[in-house]
Amino acid sequence: MSQKFYQEFKLGILGGGQLGRMLIQSGIDWNINFSILDPDPSAPCKSLAEFTTGKLTDYQTVMDFGKSCDLITIEIENVNVSALKELERQGKKVFPQPAVIELIQDKRIQKQFYKDHQIPTADFILTENKEEVLKRKSFLPAVNKLGREGYDGRGVQILLTERDLEKAFEAPSLLEKLIDFDKEISVIVARNEKGETKTFPAVEMVFHPAANLVEYLFSPAAISKEVEKEADAIAKKIITDLNMVGLLAVEMFVTKDQKVLVNEIAPRPHNSGHQTIEANVTSQYQQHLRAILNLPLGDTSIIQPSAMVNVLGEDGFSGLAKYNGLEEVLNRPGVYVHLYGKKLTKPFRKMGHVTIVDSDVERLKNTANFVKQTLKVTT
Ligand SMILES: Nc1ncnc2c1ncn2[C@@H]1O[C@H](COP(=O)(O)OP(=O)(O)OP(=O)(O)O)[C@@H](O)[C@H]1O
Ligand SMILES: [Mg+2]
């Protein structure tokens, strides 16, 4: 394959959102041809590659799409796994492997995997419906999580007191102990077919309390050497135990007594790795390509400390997006704006992100705050 360097090679991505968009951006340097499947005819990848409008969860749509590609990857987990399994059976390369996507699609199976593999995670019980949650008063305070199809915090309910039990999910879910954490961190790890693994240094995430989305991210995380080592080892163990090829983001809690617990994993480029484009030697997107093409994994070292701010649609605005404060933000040194090509904004929609790099961590935080307060998406 290297003799052609991908000139006649077609990499299919299930999903045409911002993650796909940045993956294409990275693949252009290697002559990779991309083909995209997404249900939204105006998805962020629309005009950047061969584009098919179609449902990611439909068996036949995914089959037809997959057959026309040389290698298939994903930028979203909610895809038809049966079709991917059949494509794999027919000899198509699918990375991450369909079995891994299937496991991750269900948080209940994910949690069971951690337990079976002695990977530290919050204690949990499985519940089939609301009635079962109501019987578990003694397990509070807890977090009720939908088994399937929850994302961006939409399948997560925090149940502090008996009164909150009303918010419990009717569908198969899990009830997990509420962790009074010190920090939330993420380690992104890559693994190629040769079994080589490499982690990015841990980053620290700060969440938006109402929207449940990452609001800021700092790299590197302010954690001890011991915690860093532990988090790194856990990420490597998970990707190896899964026998997975590709990129895996491992979201973790650092507890007040400095223990590391796995929250959840995502088998693809991740929101917590955007800053690697400017701030690390190899970006998460290039690392994903290296992993799935079985190329040597790149150096993940940090070049400079960085912060990442998600640019979310302002609350109260829906319609054609307008970006306010761009010039003020771009006037500051070390500020890199990424817009995702979404025409329409709505409250808390991810419209872009900004990475800030600065060798001075205090100044970095100040600029991140300035960016947050200045760059607003309205209509
Ligand atoms: N057991 C827990 N204890 C305390 N807080 C929790 C727990 N589980 C989840 N949370 C909080 O809720 C957030 C969202 O949970 P989780 O990551 O499981 O859901 P999600 O919908 O998949 O999120 P996303 O798609 O944004 O990553 C976590 O980042 C964390 O802040
Ligand atoms: Mg999460």
Coordinates of C-alpha atoms and ligand atoms in Angstrom, one line a residue:
M1 CA 0.0 0.0 0.0
S2 CA 2.8 2.4 0.8
Q3 CA 4.1 2.4 -2.8
K4 CA 0.9 4.1 -3.9
F5 CA 0.5 6.0 -0.8
Y6 CA -3.3 5.8 -0.9
Q7 CA -3.8 7.4 -4.3
E8 CA -6.4 4.8 -5.3
F9 CA -7.4 4.0 -1.8
K10 CA -10.7 5.0 -0.3
L11 CA -11.3 5.4 3.4
G12 CA -14.9 5.4 4.3
I13 CA -16.1 7.3 7.4
L14 CA -19.4 6.5 9.0
G15 CA -20.5 10.0 10.2
G16 CA -19.8 13.3 8.6
G17 CA -19.6 15.7 11.6
Q18 CA -16.7 17.8 12.9
L19 CA -14.6 14.7 13.9
G20 CA -14.8 13.4 10.3
R21 CA -14.1 16.9 9.0
M22 CA -10.8 17.1 11.0
L23 CA -9.9 13.6 10.0
I24 CA -10.2 14.6 6.4
Q25 CA -8.1 17.6 7.0
S26 CA -5.4 15.4 8.4
G27 CA -5.7 12.8 5.6
I28 CA -5.3 15.2 2.8
D29 CA -1.5 15.3 3.5
W30 CA -1.3 11.6 2.7
N31 CA -3.3 11.6 -0.5
I32 CA -6.2 9.7 1.2
N33 CA -9.5 9.7 -0.6
F34 CA -12.4 9.9 1.7
S35 CA -16.0 8.8 1.3
I36 CA -18.5 9.9 3.9
L37 CA -21.9 8.6 5.0
D38 CA -24.2 10.8 7.0
P39 CA -27.9 11.3 7.3
D40 CA -27.7 15.1 7.2
P41 CA -27.3 16.4 3.7
S42 CA -25.6 19.5 5.0
A43 CA -23.3 17.7 7.4
P44 CA -19.9 19.4 8.2
C45 CA -18.1 17.0 5.7
K46 CA -20.6 17.5 2.9
S47 CA -18.4 19.3 0.4
L48 CA -15.0 18.0 1.5
A49 CA -15.2 14.5 0.1
E50 CA -17.4 12.0 -1.7
F51 CA -20.6 12.2 0.2
T52 CA -23.6 9.9 0.6
T53 CA -26.7 10.9 2.4
G54 CA -28.0 7.9 4.3
K55 CA -28.9 6.5 7.7
L56 CA -25.9 5.1 9.7
T57 CA -28.2 2.7 11.5
D58 CA -29.7 1.1 8.4
Y59 CA -28.2 -2.3 7.5
Q60 CA -28.4 -2.0 3.7
T61 CA -27.2 1.6 3.6
V62 CA -24.1 0.7 5.6
M63 CA -23.5 -2.4 3.5
D64 CA -23.7 -0.6 0.2
F65 CA -21.5 2.2 1.5
G66 CA -18.9 -0.1 3.0
K67 CA -18.6 -2.2 -0.1
S68 CA -17.4 0.8 -2.1
C69 CA -14.6 1.5 0.4
D70 CA -11.2 -0.1 1.1
L71 CA -11.2 0.6 4.8
I72 CA -14.0 1.7 7.0
T73 CA -13.8 3.8 10.2
I74 CA -16.3 5.7 12.3
E75 CA -16.6 9.1 13.9
I76 CA -19.8 8.2 15.8
E77 CA -20.7 4.9 17.6
N78 CA -24.3 4.8 16.7
V79 CA -24.0 2.8 13.5
N80 CA -25.3 -0.5 12.2
V81 CA -22.9 -3.1 13.7
S82 CA -24.5 -6.1 11.9
A83 CA -23.6 -4.6 8.5
L84 CA -20.1 -3.8 9.7
K85 CA -19.7 -7.4 11.0
E86 CA -20.8 -8.8 7.6
L87 CA -18.4 -6.5 5.8
E88 CA -15.6 -7.7 8.1
R89 CA -16.6 -11.3 7.4
Q90 CA -16.3 -10.6 3.7
G91 CA -12.7 -9.5 4.3
K92 CA -13.2 -5.7 4.5
K93 CA -11.1 -3.9 7.1
V94 CA -13.2 -2.2 9.7
F95 CA -11.4 -0.2 12.4
P96 CA -12.4 0.1 15.2
Q97 CA -13.6 -3.5 14.9
P98 CA -17.4 -4.0 14.9
A99 CA -17.2 -6.1 18.1
V100 CA -15.6 -3.2 19.9
I101 CA -18.2 -0.7 18.6
E102 CA -21.0 -3.1 19.7
L103 CA -19.5 -3.3 23.2
I104 CA -19.2 0.4 23.5
Q105 CA -22.7 1.1 22.2
D106 CA -24.1 -0.2 25.4
K107 CA -22.9 1.4 28.6
R108 CA -24.1 -1.7 30.5
I109 CA -21.9 -4.0 28.5
Q110 CA -19.1 -1.5 28.8
K111 CA -19.3 -1.5 32.6
Q112 CA -19.4 -5.2 32.7
F113 CA -16.2 -5.3 30.6
Y114 CA -14.4 -3.1 33.1
K115 CA -15.5 -5.4 35.9
D116 CA -14.5 -8.6 34.1
H117 CA -11.1 -7.1 33.3
Q118 CA -10.4 -5.7 36.8
I119 CA -10.4 -2.1 35.4
P120 CA -11.3 0.3 38.2
T121 CA -14.7 1.9 37.7
A122 CA -17.6 3.2 39.9
D123 CA -19.7 0.5 41.5
F124 CA -22.9 -0.2 39.6
I125 CA -26.0 -2.2 39.3
L126 CA -28.1 -2.9 36.2
T127 CA -31.7 -1.9 36.1
E128 CA -34.3 -2.8 33.4
N129 CA -36.9 -0.1 34.1
K130 CA -37.9 2.8 36.4
E131 CA -39.6 0.5 38.9
E132 CA -36.3 -1.3 39.6
V133 CA -34.5 2.0 40.1
L134 CA -37.2 3.1 42.6
K135 CA -36.4 0.1 44.7
R136 CA -32.7 1.1 45.0
K137 CA -33.0 4.0 47.4
S138 CA -30.1 2.7 49.5
F139 CA -27.9 3.0 46.4
L140 CA -28.2 6.9 46.3
P141 CA -26.6 9.2 45.6
A142 CA -26.2 7.7 42.2
V143 CA -26.1 8.4 38.5
N144 CA -28.7 6.7 36.3
K145 CA -27.4 6.1 32.8
L146 CA -29.3 4.8 29.7
G147 CA -27.7 1.6 28.4
R148 CA -28.0 2.7 24.8
E149 CA -28.1 5.9 22.7
G150 CA -27.3 8.4 25.4
Y151 CA -24.7 11.0 24.4
D152 CA -23.6 14.5 25.3
G153 CA -25.1 14.0 28.7
R154 CA -28.6 13.3 27.4
G155 CA -28.7 9.7 28.8
V156 CA -27.4 10.7 32.2
Q157 CA -29.5 11.6 35.3
I158 CA -28.0 12.4 38.7
L159 CA -30.1 11.1 41.5
L160 CA -29.2 12.6 44.8
T161 CA -32.3 12.2 46.9
E162 CA -35.4 10.0 46.9
R163 CA -37.3 12.8 45.2
D164 CA -35.0 12.6 42.2
L165 CA -35.9 8.9 41.6
E166 CA -38.8 10.2 39.5
K167 CA -36.2 11.1 36.9
A168 CA -35.1 7.5 36.5
F169 CA -35.0 6.0 33.0
E170 CA -37.8 3.6 31.9
A171 CA -35.4 1.7 29.6
P172 CA -32.5 -0.7 30.4
S173 CA -30.0 1.4 32.3
L174 CA -27.4 1.2 34.9
L175 CA -27.3 2.8 38.3
E176 CA -23.8 3.9 39.2
K177 CA -22.5 5.4 42.5
L178 CA -22.1 9.1 42.3
I179 CA -18.4 9.9 42.5
D180 CA -17.3 13.0 44.4
F181 CA -14.4 13.5 42.1
D182 CA -11.5 15.9 42.3
K183 CA -11.0 16.0 38.5
E184 CA -12.2 14.5 35.2
I185 CA -9.4 13.6 32.9
S186 CA -9.1 11.9 29.6
V187 CA -6.3 9.8 28.1
I188 CA -6.4 9.1 24.3
V189 CA -4.6 5.9 23.3
A190 CA -3.9 4.5 19.9
R191 CA -3.2 1.0 18.8
N192 CA -2.2 -0.3 15.3
E193 CA -2.5 -3.8 13.9
K194 CA 1.0 -4.6 14.9
G195 CA -0.2 -4.1 18.5
E196 CA 1.9 -1.0 19.1
T197 CA 0.2 1.3 21.6
K198 CA 0.8 5.0 22.4
T199 CA -1.0 7.3 24.7
F200 CA -1.4 11.1 24.7
P201 CA -0.6 12.9 28.0
A202 CA -3.7 13.2 30.1
V203 CA -5.9 16.3 29.7
E204 CA -8.3 17.8 32.3
M205 CA -11.9 18.5 31.5
V206 CA -14.3 21.0 33.0
F207 CA -18.0 20.5 32.2
H208 CA -20.8 22.9 31.6
P209 CA -23.1 22.2 34.6
A210 CA -26.4 22.6 32.7
A211 CA -25.5 21.3 29.2
N212 CA -23.3 18.5 30.4
L213 CA -20.8 19.3 27.7
V214 CA -17.1 19.8 28.0
E215 CA -16.7 23.6 28.5
Y216 CA -12.9 23.9 28.9
L217 CA -10.1 21.5 28.6
F218 CA -6.5 21.9 29.8
S219 CA -3.5 20.1 28.6
P220 CA -1.5 18.7 30.4
A221 CA -3.8 17.9 33.3
A222 CA -2.6 19.1 36.7
I223 CA -2.2 15.7 38.2
S224 CA 0.5 13.9 40.1
K225 CA 3.1 11.7 38.4
E226 CA 1.4 8.7 40.1
V227 CA -2.0 9.5 38.8
E228 CA -0.7 10.2 35.3
K229 CA 1.1 6.8 35.3
E230 CA -2.0 5.0 36.5
A231 CA -4.3 6.7 34.0
D232 CA -1.8 5.9 31.2
A233 CA -1.6 2.2 32.2
I234 CA -5.4 1.9 32.4
A235 CA -5.8 3.3 28.9
K236 CA -3.3 1.0 27.5
K237 CA -4.8 -2.0 29.3
I238 CA -8.3 -1.2 27.9
I239 CA -7.3 -0.9 24.3
T240 CA -5.1 -4.0 24.5
D241 CA -7.8 -6.1 26.3
L242 CA -10.3 -5.0 23.7
N243 CA -7.7 -6.0 21.0
M244 CA -8.8 -2.8 19.3
V245 CA -7.2 -1.1 16.3
G246 CA -7.7 2.7 16.1
L247 CA -8.0 5.5 18.6
L248 CA -9.7 5.2 22.0
A249 CA -10.6 8.0 24.3
V250 CA -10.7 7.0 28.0
E251 CA -12.7 9.4 30.2
M252 CA -11.7 8.9 33.9
F253 CA -12.4 10.4 37.3
V254 CA -9.7 11.2 39.7
T255 CA -11.2 10.8 43.2
K256 CA -10.5 13.0 46.2
D257 CA -8.1 10.3 47.5
Q258 CA -6.3 10.2 44.1
K259 CA -7.7 7.0 42.8
V260 CA -8.4 6.7 39.1
L261 CA -11.8 5.3 37.9
V262 CA -12.9 4.8 34.3
N263 CA -16.1 6.6 33.4
E264 CA -16.6 5.7 29.8
I265 CA -14.7 5.1 26.5
A266 CA -15.1 6.3 22.9
P267 CA -13.4 4.4 20.1
R268 CA -12.7 7.4 17.8
P269 CA -11.2 10.8 17.8
H270 CA -12.6 12.7 20.7
N271 CA -13.6 16.1 21.9
S272 CA -10.8 15.9 24.5
G273 CA -8.2 15.6 21.8
H274 CA -8.9 18.6 19.6
Q275 CA -6.0 20.6 21.1
T276 CA -3.5 18.0 19.8
I277 CA -3.8 19.7 16.4
E278 CA -1.7 22.6 17.6
A279 CA -0.3 21.6 20.9
N280 CA 1.1 18.1 20.4
V281 CA 3.7 16.8 17.9
T282 CA 1.1 14.4 16.4
S283 CA -2.6 15.2 16.3
Q284 CA -5.2 12.7 17.4
Y285 CA -6.6 12.7 13.9
Q286 CA -3.3 11.8 12.3
Q287 CA -2.8 9.2 15.1
H288 CA -6.1 7.7 14.2
L289 CA -5.1 7.4 10.6
R290 CA -1.7 6.0 11.5
A291 CA -3.4 3.4 13.7
I292 CA -6.0 2.2 11.2
L293 CA -3.5 2.2 8.3
N294 CA -1.0 0.1 10.4
L295 CA 1.6 2.8 10.2
P296 CA 4.1 3.7 13.0
L297 CA 2.3 5.7 15.7
G298 CA 3.4 9.3 16.0
D299 CA 5.1 11.1 18.9
T300 CA 2.4 12.4 21.2
S301 CA 4.5 14.8 23.2
I302 CA 3.1 18.2 24.2
I303 CA 4.8 21.1 22.4
Q304 CA 3.1 23.8 24.6
P305 CA 0.5 23.8 27.3
S306 CA -2.9 24.4 25.8
A307 CA -6.6 25.0 26.6
M308 CA -9.6 24.1 24.4
V309 CA -12.9 25.9 24.5
N310 CA -15.9 24.4 22.8
V311 CA -17.8 27.0 20.9
L312 CA -21.5 26.2 21.7
G313 CA -24.6 27.9 20.3
E314 CA -25.8 30.5 22.7
D315 CA -28.8 29.6 24.7
G316 CA -31.9 31.2 23.3
F317 CA -30.8 31.4 19.7
S318 CA -31.9 29.1 16.9
G319 CA -31.3 29.7 13.2
L320 CA -28.6 30.8 10.8
A321 CA -25.4 31.1 12.8
K322 CA -23.5 34.4 13.3
Y323 CA -20.1 34.4 14.9
N324 CA -19.6 37.4 17.2
G325 CA -16.2 38.4 18.6
L326 CA -14.1 36.5 16.1
E327 CA -11.7 39.5 15.4
E328 CA -11.1 40.2 19.1
V329 CA -10.3 36.6 19.7
L330 CA -8.0 36.3 16.7
N331 CA -6.2 39.4 17.8
R332 CA -4.7 37.4 20.8
P333 CA -1.5 35.4 20.2
G334 CA -1.8 31.6 20.4
V335 CA -5.5 31.5 19.5
Y336 CA -6.6 29.0 16.9
V337 CA -10.3 29.0 15.8
H338 CA -11.9 26.0 14.3
L339 CA -15.4 26.3 12.9
Y340 CA -17.3 23.2 11.9
G341 CA -19.3 24.5 8.9
K342 CA -22.7 24.1 10.5
K343 CA -25.2 26.6 9.0
L344 CA -27.7 26.4 11.8
T345 CA -27.1 27.1 15.4
K346 CA -29.2 26.0 18.4
P347 CA -28.7 26.2 22.1
F348 CA -25.5 24.3 23.1
R349 CA -24.9 22.9 19.6
K350 CA -21.2 22.3 19.1
M351 CA -20.4 24.9 16.4
G352 CA -16.6 24.9 16.7
H353 CA -13.8 25.0 19.1
V354 CA -10.8 27.3 19.9
T355 CA -7.4 26.1 21.0
I356 CA -5.2 28.4 22.9
V357 CA -1.5 27.6 23.4
D358 CA 0.7 29.4 25.8
S359 CA 3.9 28.5 27.7
D360 CA 2.5 30.4 30.7
V361 CA -0.3 28.5 32.3
E362 CA -1.9 31.5 34.1
R363 CA -2.0 33.5 31.0
L364 CA -3.4 30.5 29.2
K365 CA -6.3 30.3 31.6
N366 CA -7.0 34.0 31.2
T367 CA -7.0 33.8 27.4
A368 CA -9.4 30.8 27.6
N369 CA -11.8 32.8 29.7
F370 CA -11.5 35.7 27.4
V371 CA -12.3 33.5 24.4
K372 CA -15.3 32.0 26.3
Q373 CA -16.7 35.4 27.1
T374 CA -16.0 37.0 23.8
L375 CA -16.8 34.5 21.0
K376 CA -20.6 33.9 20.9
V377 CA -22.7 32.2 18.3
T378 CA -26.1 33.8 17.8
T379 CA -28.4 34.4 14.9
Ligands
LIG1 N1 -20.6 8.1 38.5 C1 -20.6 9.4 38.3 N2 -20.3 10.3 39.4 C2 -20.3 11.6 39.2 N3 -20.4 12.2 38.1 C3 -20.7 11.5 37.0 C4 -20.8 10.0 37.0 N4 -21.0 9.6 35.8 C5 -21.1 10.7 35.0 N5 -20.9 11.8 35.7 C6 -20.9 13.2 35.1 O1 -21.8 13.3 34.0 C7 -21.0 13.5 32.8 C8 -21.6 12.8 31.6 O2 -21.5 11.4 31.9 P1 -21.0 10.4 30.7 O3 -19.7 10.8 30.2 O4 -21.2 9.0 31.2 O5 -22.2 10.6 29.7 P2 -22.2 10.9 28.1 O6 -23.6 11.4 27.8 O7 -21.7 9.8 27.4 O8 -21.3 12.1 27.9 P3 -20.5 12.7 26.7 O9 -21.1 12.2 25.5 O10 -20.6 14.2 26.9 O11 -19.1 12.2 26.9 C9 -19.6 13.1 33.2 O12 -18.6 13.7 32.4 C10 -19.5 13.5 34.6 O13 -19.3 14.9 34.8
MG2 MG -18.7 11.3 28.7

